[in-house]
Short mmCIF file of C-alpha atoms in Angstrom, two decimals:
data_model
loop_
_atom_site.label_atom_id
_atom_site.label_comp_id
_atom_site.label_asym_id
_atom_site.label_seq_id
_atom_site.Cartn_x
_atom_site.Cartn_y
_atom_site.Cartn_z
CA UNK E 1 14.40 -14.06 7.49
CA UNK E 2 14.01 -11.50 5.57
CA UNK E 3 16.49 -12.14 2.85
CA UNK E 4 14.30 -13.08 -0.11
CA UNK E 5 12.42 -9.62 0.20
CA UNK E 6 16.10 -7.12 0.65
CA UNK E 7 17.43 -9.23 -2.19
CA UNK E 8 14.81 -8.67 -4.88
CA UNK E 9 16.75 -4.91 -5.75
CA UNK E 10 20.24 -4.15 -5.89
CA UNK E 11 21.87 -2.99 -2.08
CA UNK E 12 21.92 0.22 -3.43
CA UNK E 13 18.65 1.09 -4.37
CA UNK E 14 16.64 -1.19 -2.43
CA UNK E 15 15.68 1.33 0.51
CA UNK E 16 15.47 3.90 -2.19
CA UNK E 17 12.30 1.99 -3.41
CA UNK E 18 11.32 0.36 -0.70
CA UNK E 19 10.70 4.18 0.92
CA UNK E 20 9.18 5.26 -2.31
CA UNK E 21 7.00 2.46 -1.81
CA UNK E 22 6.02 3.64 1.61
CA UNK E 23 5.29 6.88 0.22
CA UNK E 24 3.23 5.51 -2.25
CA UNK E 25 1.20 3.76 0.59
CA UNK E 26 0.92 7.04 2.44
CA UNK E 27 -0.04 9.35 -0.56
CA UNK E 28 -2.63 6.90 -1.49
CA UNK E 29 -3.98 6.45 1.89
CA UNK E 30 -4.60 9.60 3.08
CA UNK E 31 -6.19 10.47 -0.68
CA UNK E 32 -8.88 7.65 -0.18
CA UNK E 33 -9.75 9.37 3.42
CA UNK E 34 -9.54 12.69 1.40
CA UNK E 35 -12.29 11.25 -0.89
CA UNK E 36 -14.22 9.83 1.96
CA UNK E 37 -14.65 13.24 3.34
CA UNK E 38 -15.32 14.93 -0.08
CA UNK E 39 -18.85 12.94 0.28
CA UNK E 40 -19.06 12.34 -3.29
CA UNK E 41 -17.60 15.86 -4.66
CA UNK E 42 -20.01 17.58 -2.38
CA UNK E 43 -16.86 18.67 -0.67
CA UNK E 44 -15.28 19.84 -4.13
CA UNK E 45 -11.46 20.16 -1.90
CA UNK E 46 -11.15 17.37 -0.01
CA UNK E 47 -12.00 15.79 -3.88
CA UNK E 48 -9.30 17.85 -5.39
CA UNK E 49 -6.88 17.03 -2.83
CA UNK E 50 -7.71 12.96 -3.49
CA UNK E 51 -6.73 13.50 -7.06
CA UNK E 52 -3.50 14.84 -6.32
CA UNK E 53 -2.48 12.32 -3.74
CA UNK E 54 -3.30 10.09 -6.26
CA UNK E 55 -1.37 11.33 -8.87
CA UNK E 56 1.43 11.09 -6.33
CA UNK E 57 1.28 8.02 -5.12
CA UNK E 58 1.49 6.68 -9.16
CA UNK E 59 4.92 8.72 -8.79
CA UNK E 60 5.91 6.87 -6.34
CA UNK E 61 4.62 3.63 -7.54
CA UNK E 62 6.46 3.97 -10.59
CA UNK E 63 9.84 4.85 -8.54
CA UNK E 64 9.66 1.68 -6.63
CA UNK E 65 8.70 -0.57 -9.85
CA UNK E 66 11.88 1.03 -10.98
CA UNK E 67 13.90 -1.92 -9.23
CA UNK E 68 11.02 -3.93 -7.49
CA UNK E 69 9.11 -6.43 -8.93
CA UNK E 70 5.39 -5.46 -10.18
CA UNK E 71 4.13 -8.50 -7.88
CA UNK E 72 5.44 -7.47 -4.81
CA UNK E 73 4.86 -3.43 -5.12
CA UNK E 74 1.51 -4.09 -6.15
CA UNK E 75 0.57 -6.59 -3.27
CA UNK E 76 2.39 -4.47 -0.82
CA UNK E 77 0.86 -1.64 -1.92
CA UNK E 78 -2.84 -3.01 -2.23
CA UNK E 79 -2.51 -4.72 1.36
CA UNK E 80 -0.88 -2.35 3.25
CA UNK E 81 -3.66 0.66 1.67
CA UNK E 82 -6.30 -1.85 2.78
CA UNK E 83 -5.33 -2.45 6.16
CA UNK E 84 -4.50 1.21 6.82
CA UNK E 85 -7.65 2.20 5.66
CA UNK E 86 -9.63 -0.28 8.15
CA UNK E 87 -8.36 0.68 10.71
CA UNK E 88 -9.45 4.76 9.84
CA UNK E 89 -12.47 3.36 9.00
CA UNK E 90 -12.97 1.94 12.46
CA UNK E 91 -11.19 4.43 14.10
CA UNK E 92 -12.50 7.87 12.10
CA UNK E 93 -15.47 6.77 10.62
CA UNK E 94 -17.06 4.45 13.50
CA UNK E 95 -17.49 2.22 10.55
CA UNK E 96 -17.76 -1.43 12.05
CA UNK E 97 -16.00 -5.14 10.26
CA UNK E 98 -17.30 -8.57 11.32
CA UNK E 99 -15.43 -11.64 11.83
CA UNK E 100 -15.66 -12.83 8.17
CA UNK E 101 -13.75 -9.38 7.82
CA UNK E 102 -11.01 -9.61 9.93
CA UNK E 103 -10.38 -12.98 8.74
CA UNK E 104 -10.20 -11.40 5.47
CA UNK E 105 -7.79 -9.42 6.60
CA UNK E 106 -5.53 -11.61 8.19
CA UNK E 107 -5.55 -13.57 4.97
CA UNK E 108 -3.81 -10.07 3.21
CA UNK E 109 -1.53 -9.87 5.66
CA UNK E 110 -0.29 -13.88 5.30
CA UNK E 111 -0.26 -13.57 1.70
CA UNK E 112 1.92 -10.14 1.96
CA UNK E 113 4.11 -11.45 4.64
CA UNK E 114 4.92 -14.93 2.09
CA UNK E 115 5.21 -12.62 -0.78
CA UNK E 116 8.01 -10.67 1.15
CA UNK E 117 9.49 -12.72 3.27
CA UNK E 118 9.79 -16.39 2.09
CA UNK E 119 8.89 -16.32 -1.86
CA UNK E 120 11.78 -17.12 -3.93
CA UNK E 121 10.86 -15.62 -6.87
CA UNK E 122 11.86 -12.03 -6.38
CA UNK E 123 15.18 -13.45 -5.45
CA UNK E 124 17.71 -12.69 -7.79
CA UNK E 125 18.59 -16.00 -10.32
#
């Protein structure tokens, strides 16, 4: 099953960027909550701290377009951050999402899941 998405990089460095790419996630994750809690720079560290997550999760970005294609970081990437960061909005922030919302949301994850898992064109030629 999931064939297409393992087969995109070589054997060898395919976890290698596919755990840079979870790092990338992580970094950029936890840098957006950062930033929610800086309350627009009022809270000058939790800013500061943003930026550098940031700048590390373009590291890691960059390691995992190394052998991954730029379609399937980036949508990874973009969903994953997304998802991860409604659910600490709900969670953290008591913020609240609708059903038009998590509709939305189920439409990233489809469009992830084909992306990874049944899209033939990261497969090698």
């Amino acid at each position: 099953m999931f064939e297409n998405c393992l087969s995109a990089a070589s054997p060898t460095t395919s976890m290698q960027s596919y755990l840079a790419l979870v790092g990338a996630i992580l970094a950029e994750v936890t840098g957006t909550t950062l930033l929610k809690l800086s309350d627009g720079f009022d809270n000058a560290a939790f800013g500061v701290g943003a930026m550098a997550l940031y700048l590390i999760a373009f590291y890691f970005v960059s390691e995992a377009l190394a052998d991954l294609p730029v379609g399937l970081v980036y949508a990874t990437w973009s969903a994953v951050g997304i998802l991860a960061l409604a659910v600490i909005g709900v969670t953290v922030f008591r913020e609240s999402v609708d059903a038009a919302g998590l509709a939305g949301f189920v439409l990233i994850v489809a469009g992830v899941v084909l992306l990874n898992v049944y899209s033939t064109a990261y497969s090698p030629a």
